[in-house]
Amino acid sequence: MVSTNSYLAWVRPSTWALEREPSSFAPSRGWWSNKDMDPVPPHKRTWTTLNYIAYWVSDAWNAAVWQLASSMLAVGLSWRQALPAIAVGHIVIAVVMVLNGTIGARLHISFPVLNRSSFGFWFSYFSVISRMVLSMFWLGIQAYTGSQCIYQMLKAIWPSVARLPNHLPPGAHITTSGIMCYFLYWLILIPLMFISPQRIRWFFIFKALVVPPAWIAIFIWSVVKVPMSQGLLRQHSHLSGSALSYAWLSALNSALGIYATVAVNIPDFTRYAKNERAQYIQLLVIPITFTLVGFIGIAVTSAGEVLYGAVLWNPLSLIDHWDNRAATFFAAFTFAIAQLGTNISANTLSAANDMTALFPKYINIRRGQIITAIIGPWAFVPWEIVTTAQGFLSFMNGYTVFLGPFAGIMVTDYWIIHRGRVDVPSMYQPHGRYRYTYGFNWRAVLTMLLAVPPNMPGLIASVNPAVHIGGVIKVFRFAWLFGVRCFYFIEAMMTWLWAMH
């Protein structure tokens, strides 16, 4: 009887309710905030310029950025066309990152709370849920790449792993050994969910010290094996005319998309800044580091094409061709460290902040990270998405349909409409000034209605290439830029109409 009562108590929701603490701004009645949602107190504002450099060096050196660059070669662009797309994309993202990041560093509040001022208290939940789902998707993608790292490490130690019988059908797009390594990577990821955002910055510094030297060593190896005059510099695009133009725009949109998620929720990290100047360094470090990693990915992929006769856009596929087991192990190890750091910074922490806003009575950041790490890697079957370079780029393009409008709304609302003057306490009040019209900011609603539908046919066609939609897919090729510009256009039109009256 005692055991039954204990079990019933364990499953009772009240058992899991967080310990209530006085909130600075939320109403005393109801659960509209918790300690992790409140503005960060001064003693927890510990991130310096060095921490933001380490954060972005850590995030830039991950397999997805390498894959982004090398997949551009796989779809027909040359390095001369791919590299400018990466550079321009990350310059634009860096500007948006600092504009949104300054808000977090100035107000010390998270993305879900800040978003209430631009979307409206209730409509903000749409952007929060969308961002949370995208974080889980991206967590699965990065976890799948991490599992490939585990496979290469195990194969380097025990070559018999490569001969492990496969009991899964070809349509599964993953093998028995692949799912085993995916599970092992997941087991490594889970304990890292218990580290607080204030302390996890030391992991970013560790990754920033370990990963870049290893990848530069791989770049040097590729140049020694295949001099640039025989590999990279001889590589040319087979595209021309409008096909080349739209392929480049699609590549630019993919470059924007790879960290368009963080550009939206960067306040989740800049809220911990000692001051707002500490995060200005992002303007330099983002385009420089991401373009450098992109160049390394392009150069090594070009060398791999000469050495192995195929465009190996996935760096783990290239490592699989190596004969030196020690080199294979340590290269895969650095990629695994890179994936772990990115999964923590760009995915689990972001989704956890979103969950705290959805369920503040029960979920804090730590619990949100654990829930994300349990659901994200398994619910979205990432191996179905990234089996080809085109599939990877389609995924990158796909979610920019929503993130472009989100970024445009946030930047324009704070810097142009409100001119940097917002009421933080009202962001915690469901009936405060940011209730707007029944909890909806009509400008944000109109932006989403204008920006998203034109891109939906392209999104559908990218998911199912059998669907032919004609020329409308061209809008989808620059979905992020289209979405960002929509809010600027709407605001200009509304200002003009108001002036007329």
XYZ file of C-alpha atoms in Angstrom:
501
model
C 0.000 0.000 0.000
C 2.851 2.339 0.821
C 4.519 1.685 -2.498
C 1.244 2.389 -4.350
C 0.808 5.698 -2.529
C 4.405 6.616 -3.267
C 3.856 5.892 -6.946
C 0.682 7.984 -7.036
C 2.493 10.849 -5.344
C 5.303 10.603 -7.897
C 2.944 10.933 -10.882
C 0.879 13.714 -9.305
C 1.575 17.046 -11.142
C 1.923 18.957 -7.892
C 4.929 16.806 -7.020
C 6.789 18.223 -10.000
C 5.865 21.859 -9.409
C 8.906 24.082 -8.957
C 9.535 25.700 -5.629
C 7.823 29.055 -5.835
C 10.012 32.105 -5.491
C 8.944 35.747 -5.437
C 9.135 37.089 -8.988
C 10.283 40.592 -9.743
C 7.480 41.431 -12.159
C 5.008 38.566 -12.653
C 1.605 38.736 -10.950
C 1.511 37.155 -7.519
C -1.516 35.111 -8.550
C -0.904 32.405 -11.146
C 2.306 31.062 -12.649
C 3.629 33.485 -15.257
C 7.323 33.267 -14.421
C 9.961 31.406 -12.455
C 13.532 32.085 -11.406
C 14.943 31.211 -14.839
C 12.509 33.518 -16.639
C 13.071 36.575 -14.457
C 15.688 39.172 -15.464
C 19.182 37.898 -14.685
C 20.409 39.388 -11.380
C 23.728 41.310 -11.464
C 25.772 38.589 -9.741
C 24.880 36.124 -12.530
C 25.851 38.450 -15.387
C 29.210 36.784 -15.912
C 29.732 36.538 -19.693
C 32.589 38.711 -20.979
C 33.844 39.487 -24.482
C 36.173 36.486 -24.198
C 33.207 34.219 -23.454
C 31.355 35.418 -26.570
C 34.463 34.881 -28.696
C 34.771 31.355 -27.280
C 31.048 30.766 -27.766
C 31.135 31.615 -31.474
C 34.468 29.958 -32.180
C 32.941 26.919 -30.493
C 29.716 27.115 -32.514
C 31.353 27.872 -35.857
C 33.622 24.850 -35.668
C 30.962 22.199 -36.075
C 30.232 19.706 -38.795
C 27.074 21.470 -39.984
C 29.052 24.559 -41.064
C 31.551 22.302 -42.851
C 28.655 20.437 -44.494
C 26.962 23.686 -45.471
C 29.999 24.819 -47.435
C 30.878 21.482 -48.994
C 27.246 20.694 -49.910
C 27.275 23.842 -52.038
C 29.952 22.177 -54.163
C 27.827 19.038 -54.343
C 24.911 20.957 -55.894
C 27.082 22.564 -58.581
C 28.594 25.785 -57.235
C 32.327 26.447 -57.364
C 34.314 27.570 -54.332
C 34.471 31.085 -55.837
C 30.665 31.240 -55.652
C 30.127 29.285 -52.430
C 32.549 31.242 -50.247
C 30.992 34.701 -50.920
C 27.550 33.231 -50.174
C 28.837 32.043 -46.794
C 30.579 35.349 -46.036
C 27.647 37.585 -47.046
C 25.171 35.383 -45.204
C 27.094 35.540 -41.955
C 27.725 39.278 -42.187
C 23.960 39.767 -42.394
C 23.349 37.295 -39.553
C 26.005 39.013 -37.410
C 24.207 42.360 -37.748
C 20.864 40.818 -36.748
C 22.605 38.892 -33.962
C 24.012 42.053 -32.399
C 20.774 44.017 -32.816
C 18.792 41.318 -31.012
C 21.666 40.480 -28.667
C 21.944 44.069 -27.474
C 18.322 43.903 -26.337
C 19.053 40.847 -24.195
C 22.246 42.380 -22.788
C 20.434 45.617 -22.013
C 17.276 44.162 -20.457
C 18.708 40.810 -19.204
C 15.597 38.891 -20.235
C 15.180 35.785 -22.376
C 13.767 35.503 -25.896
C 10.315 34.142 -24.854
C 9.763 37.091 -22.506
C 11.161 39.738 -24.853
C 9.051 38.422 -27.709
C 5.856 39.428 -25.918
C 6.569 43.088 -26.611
C 6.782 42.550 -30.381
C 4.259 39.739 -30.981
C 1.775 40.366 -28.183
C 1.491 38.334 -24.984
C -0.465 35.421 -26.468
C 0.747 35.504 -30.077
C 4.320 35.273 -28.764
C 3.601 31.649 -27.892
C 3.412 30.890 -31.625
C 6.979 32.075 -32.164
C 8.163 30.382 -28.966
C 6.654 27.008 -29.924
C 7.971 27.322 -33.488
C 11.444 28.118 -32.190
C 11.293 25.214 -29.729
C 10.307 22.715 -32.420
C 13.091 23.966 -34.709
C 15.595 23.556 -31.869
C 14.498 19.951 -31.448
C 14.776 19.337 -35.187
C 18.250 20.835 -35.248
C 19.242 18.867 -32.132
C 18.367 15.679 -33.973
C 20.389 16.717 -37.047
C 23.452 17.515 -34.940
C 23.011 14.346 -32.873
C 22.970 12.251 -36.038
C 26.252 13.810 -37.129
C 27.591 13.154 -33.624
C 26.623 9.498 -33.953
C 28.689 9.288 -37.135
C 31.627 10.591 -35.096
C 31.069 7.823 -32.535
C 30.980 5.255 -35.352
C 34.315 6.432 -36.750
C 35.891 6.399 -33.276
C 34.661 2.869 -32.549
C 35.709 1.648 -35.993
C 39.179 3.087 -35.460
C 39.525 1.075 -32.226
C 37.649 -2.056 -33.355
C 37.584 -2.350 -37.168
C 35.082 -5.205 -36.845
C 32.398 -2.568 -36.114
C 32.299 -1.930 -39.867
C 31.255 -5.564 -40.377
C 28.432 -5.484 -37.838
C 25.381 -7.161 -39.473
C 22.607 -4.792 -40.456
C 19.090 -5.881 -39.489
C 17.281 -2.732 -40.663
C 15.685 -2.401 -44.140
C 17.259 -0.092 -46.749
C 14.297 2.267 -46.491
C 15.213 3.037 -42.881
C 18.160 5.179 -44.103
C 20.146 4.028 -41.070
C 21.901 0.783 -40.170
C 22.061 -1.285 -36.998
C 25.528 0.061 -36.228
C 24.274 3.574 -36.985
C 21.397 3.369 -34.508
C 23.758 1.871 -31.920
C 26.161 4.809 -32.283
C 23.255 7.239 -32.221
C 22.180 5.787 -28.868
C 25.737 6.004 -27.506
C 26.032 9.654 -28.529
C 22.708 10.351 -26.857
C 23.959 8.754 -23.617
C 26.998 11.064 -23.694
C 24.803 14.126 -24.312
C 22.360 13.581 -21.435
C 24.746 14.267 -18.471
C 25.764 17.609 -20.001
C 22.168 18.793 -19.597
C 22.763 19.208 -15.866
C 25.328 22.007 -16.311
C 23.971 25.528 -15.776
C 24.211 28.244 -18.491
C 26.628 30.206 -16.286
C 29.072 27.288 -16.023
C 28.720 25.823 -19.507
C 30.790 28.701 -20.912
C 33.910 26.815 -19.779
C 32.999 23.931 -22.091
C 32.876 26.411 -24.978
C 36.388 27.601 -24.103
C 37.590 23.967 -24.017
C 36.039 23.290 -27.410
C 37.509 26.510 -28.832
C 40.991 25.366 -27.780
C 40.696 21.765 -29.017
C 38.678 21.761 -32.241
C 40.170 24.564 -34.433
C 43.788 23.241 -34.320
C 42.584 19.760 -35.303
C 40.563 21.026 -38.264
C 43.404 23.257 -39.427
C 45.587 20.131 -39.328
C 43.048 18.357 -41.587
C 43.185 21.350 -43.942
C 46.998 21.178 -44.045
C 46.772 17.426 -44.760
C 44.430 18.118 -47.697
C 46.764 20.755 -49.163
C 49.773 18.447 -48.828
C 47.921 15.553 -50.437
C 46.350 17.655 -53.193
C 47.950 21.062 -53.857
C 45.360 23.779 -54.457
C 46.535 24.173 -58.045
C 45.401 20.588 -58.664
C 42.234 20.627 -56.591
C 40.513 23.765 -55.297
C 41.720 26.232 -57.932
C 40.773 23.905 -60.788
C 37.218 23.488 -59.552
C 34.562 25.302 -61.607
C 30.783 25.440 -61.621
C 28.821 23.660 -64.293
C 25.868 26.018 -63.734
C 25.199 29.178 -65.717
C 22.585 31.858 -66.270
C 19.489 31.926 -64.090
C 20.236 28.433 -62.740
C 23.493 29.755 -61.301
C 21.805 32.874 -59.889
C 19.102 30.949 -58.084
C 21.557 28.303 -56.889
C 23.659 31.089 -55.361
C 20.593 32.679 -53.733
C 19.635 29.287 -52.329
C 23.178 28.877 -50.977
C 22.996 32.355 -49.418
C 19.662 31.498 -47.827
C 21.154 28.282 -46.429
C 24.068 30.263 -44.987
C 21.558 32.592 -43.350
C 19.527 29.637 -42.142
C 22.252 27.747 -40.329
C 22.212 30.187 -37.400
C 18.989 32.062 -38.101
C 17.561 30.224 -35.097
C 20.164 31.706 -32.729
C 19.763 35.143 -34.343
C 16.191 35.058 -33.058
C 16.890 33.795 -29.537
C 20.367 35.255 -28.927
C 18.922 37.187 -25.916
C 18.903 33.792 -24.147
C 22.707 34.128 -24.034
C 23.359 37.867 -24.077
C 21.140 38.263 -20.996
C 24.130 36.888 -19.052
C 26.499 39.577 -20.409
C 28.346 41.789 -17.919
C 27.356 44.715 -20.119
C 25.974 45.196 -23.601
C 29.416 46.048 -25.050
C 30.649 42.533 -24.222
C 28.592 41.029 -27.059
C 29.472 43.595 -29.764
C 32.411 41.356 -30.730
C 29.890 39.137 -32.511
C 29.981 41.570 -35.440
C 33.550 40.461 -36.179
C 33.856 36.964 -34.828
C 30.787 35.500 -36.598
C 31.645 36.329 -40.247
C 35.372 35.653 -39.772
C 35.084 32.273 -38.051
C 32.201 30.926 -40.129
C 33.825 31.948 -43.406
C 37.113 30.371 -42.304
C 35.412 27.089 -41.411
C 33.496 27.231 -44.682
C 36.735 27.679 -46.615
C 38.318 24.718 -44.807
C 35.284 22.591 -45.619
C 35.383 23.606 -49.286
C 39.164 23.050 -49.588
C 39.098 19.625 -47.932
C 36.064 18.546 -49.952
C 37.807 19.593 -53.190
C 40.873 17.578 -52.189
C 38.651 14.618 -51.331
C 37.083 14.783 -54.781
C 40.531 14.394 -56.356
C 41.646 11.677 -53.917
C 38.501 9.567 -53.781
C 36.592 10.463 -56.947
C 33.461 11.820 -55.228
C 32.249 15.040 -53.613
C 32.327 13.926 -49.962
C 30.311 16.831 -48.541
C 29.991 15.087 -45.167
C 33.408 15.247 -43.415
C 32.714 11.962 -41.600
C 32.390 10.253 -44.998
C 35.812 11.643 -45.925
C 37.357 10.442 -42.658
C 35.909 6.991 -43.396
C 38.333 6.714 -46.339
C 41.434 7.165 -44.164
C 43.748 4.224 -43.476
C 45.415 5.716 -40.398
C 43.281 4.549 -37.462
C 44.813 6.966 -34.939
C 44.180 9.951 -37.227
C 40.633 8.734 -37.837
C 39.949 8.435 -34.106
C 41.261 11.868 -33.128
C 39.629 13.629 -36.084
C 36.283 12.006 -35.245
C 36.817 12.879 -31.568
C 37.173 16.590 -32.379
C 34.025 16.467 -34.524
C 32.187 14.784 -31.621
C 33.305 17.528 -29.213
C 32.176 20.103 -31.786
C 28.733 18.525 -32.032
C 28.275 18.287 -28.270
C 29.090 21.967 -27.808
C 26.708 23.044 -30.548
C 23.926 20.799 -29.294
C 24.169 22.424 -25.878
C 24.526 26.041 -26.949
C 22.317 26.322 -30.009
C 19.692 23.669 -29.290
C 19.004 22.357 -25.799
C 19.517 25.658 -23.976
C 17.375 27.490 -26.522
C 14.525 24.975 -26.384
C 14.741 24.888 -22.580
C 14.230 28.658 -22.369
C 11.181 28.272 -24.605
C 9.744 25.551 -22.369
C 10.127 27.691 -19.259
C 7.756 30.199 -20.856
C 5.255 27.508 -21.834
C 5.215 25.731 -18.479
C 6.787 28.046 -15.888
C 5.160 26.181 -12.996
C 6.890 22.899 -13.834
C 9.871 23.547 -16.106
C 13.083 25.436 -15.458
C 16.079 25.507 -17.800
C 17.599 22.278 -16.507
C 14.379 20.311 -16.822
C 13.758 21.832 -20.239
C 17.178 20.724 -21.440
C 16.564 17.176 -20.279
C 13.138 17.035 -21.941
C 14.611 18.429 -25.167
C 17.455 15.907 -25.114
C 14.972 13.056 -24.664
C 12.421 14.113 -27.289
C 14.470 15.917 -29.960
C 16.931 13.201 -31.033
C 14.280 10.479 -31.282
C 11.052 12.145 -32.399
C 12.311 13.741 -35.626
C 14.272 10.851 -37.253
C 17.065 13.124 -38.553
C 18.625 10.427 -40.753
C 15.628 10.847 -43.057
C 16.562 14.498 -43.650
C 20.291 14.594 -44.275
C 20.955 11.543 -46.423
C 21.883 13.769 -49.404
C 23.465 17.183 -49.878
C 20.288 18.479 -51.536
C 18.226 17.217 -48.615
C 20.532 18.995 -46.188
C 20.263 22.306 -48.054
C 16.483 21.910 -48.337
C 16.280 21.470 -44.578
C 18.433 24.562 -44.058
C 16.225 26.570 -46.420
C 12.982 25.193 -45.016
C 12.910 26.614 -41.560
C 14.046 30.090 -42.677
C 10.440 30.502 -43.866
C 9.496 31.271 -40.250
C 12.739 32.602 -38.828
C 13.070 35.490 -41.290
C 9.773 37.100 -40.231
C 10.567 36.437 -36.554
C 13.894 38.260 -36.822
C 12.410 41.132 -38.827
C 9.576 41.617 -36.355
C 11.869 41.640 -33.305
C 14.491 44.007 -34.731
C 12.020 46.461 -36.247
C 9.705 46.487 -33.241
C 12.405 47.257 -30.677
C 14.712 49.569 -32.619
C 12.278 51.405 -34.937
C 8.778 51.226 -33.468
C 9.645 51.432 -29.764
C 13.043 53.111 -30.353
C 14.649 51.057 -27.603
C 12.109 52.028 -24.950
C 10.093 49.071 -23.670
C 8.339 48.244 -20.414
C 9.967 45.097 -18.973
C 7.492 44.591 -16.081
C 4.610 44.596 -18.590
C 6.190 41.680 -20.430
C 5.299 39.530 -17.432
C 1.707 40.799 -17.237
C -0.896 38.959 -19.356
C -3.159 42.010 -19.148
C -0.425 44.627 -19.454
C 0.355 47.003 -22.299
C 1.710 44.193 -24.489
C -1.632 42.475 -24.552
C -2.366 44.693 -27.612
C -5.577 43.321 -29.189
C -6.622 40.226 -27.271
C -2.971 39.292 -26.865
C -2.067 39.778 -30.554
C 0.068 42.526 -32.102
C -1.669 43.035 -35.447
C 1.579 44.164 -37.132
C 3.209 40.828 -36.278
C 0.125 38.895 -37.395
C 0.007 40.775 -40.715
C 3.719 40.153 -41.280
C 3.327 36.410 -40.784
C 0.296 36.349 -43.108
C 2.242 38.149 -45.846
C 5.653 36.515 -45.402
C 4.904 32.825 -44.837
C 2.256 31.809 -47.457
C 4.347 32.807 -50.534
C 7.075 30.442 -49.314
C 4.866 27.482 -48.474
C 4.706 26.021 -52.030
C 8.522 26.076 -52.146
C 8.714 24.441 -48.740
C 6.329 21.692 -49.853
C 8.298 21.111 -53.054
C 11.567 20.903 -51.115
C 10.076 18.236 -48.849
C 8.516 16.348 -51.766
C 10.380 16.991 -55.058
C 7.603 15.185 -56.937
C 5.382 18.241 -56.405
C 5.842 20.700 -59.283
C 4.948 24.293 -58.408
C 6.546 26.258 -61.236
C 8.270 29.620 -60.811
C 6.869 30.336 -57.356
C 9.663 28.218 -55.869
C 12.053 31.076 -56.668
C 10.702 33.073 -53.711
C 11.590 30.152 -51.453
C 15.212 30.397 -52.591
C 15.597 33.607 -50.538
C 12.925 32.961 -47.892
C 14.848 34.464 -44.961
C 15.562 37.776 -46.696
C 11.974 37.923 -47.934
C 10.637 37.384 -44.411
C 12.919 39.990 -42.830
C 11.976 42.615 -45.389
C 8.240 42.015 -44.968
C 8.039 43.663 -41.569
C 10.101 46.654 -42.735
C 7.714 47.053 -45.679
C 4.609 46.759 -43.506
C 5.919 49.265 -40.986
C 6.829 51.750 -43.742
C 3.367 51.382 -45.273
C 1.608 51.805 -41.933
C 3.701 54.887 -41.085
C 2.837 56.408 -44.471
C -0.885 55.676 -44.101
C -0.959 57.131 -40.576
C 0.818 60.259 -41.878
C -1.797 60.587 -44.637
C -4.529 60.677 -42.004
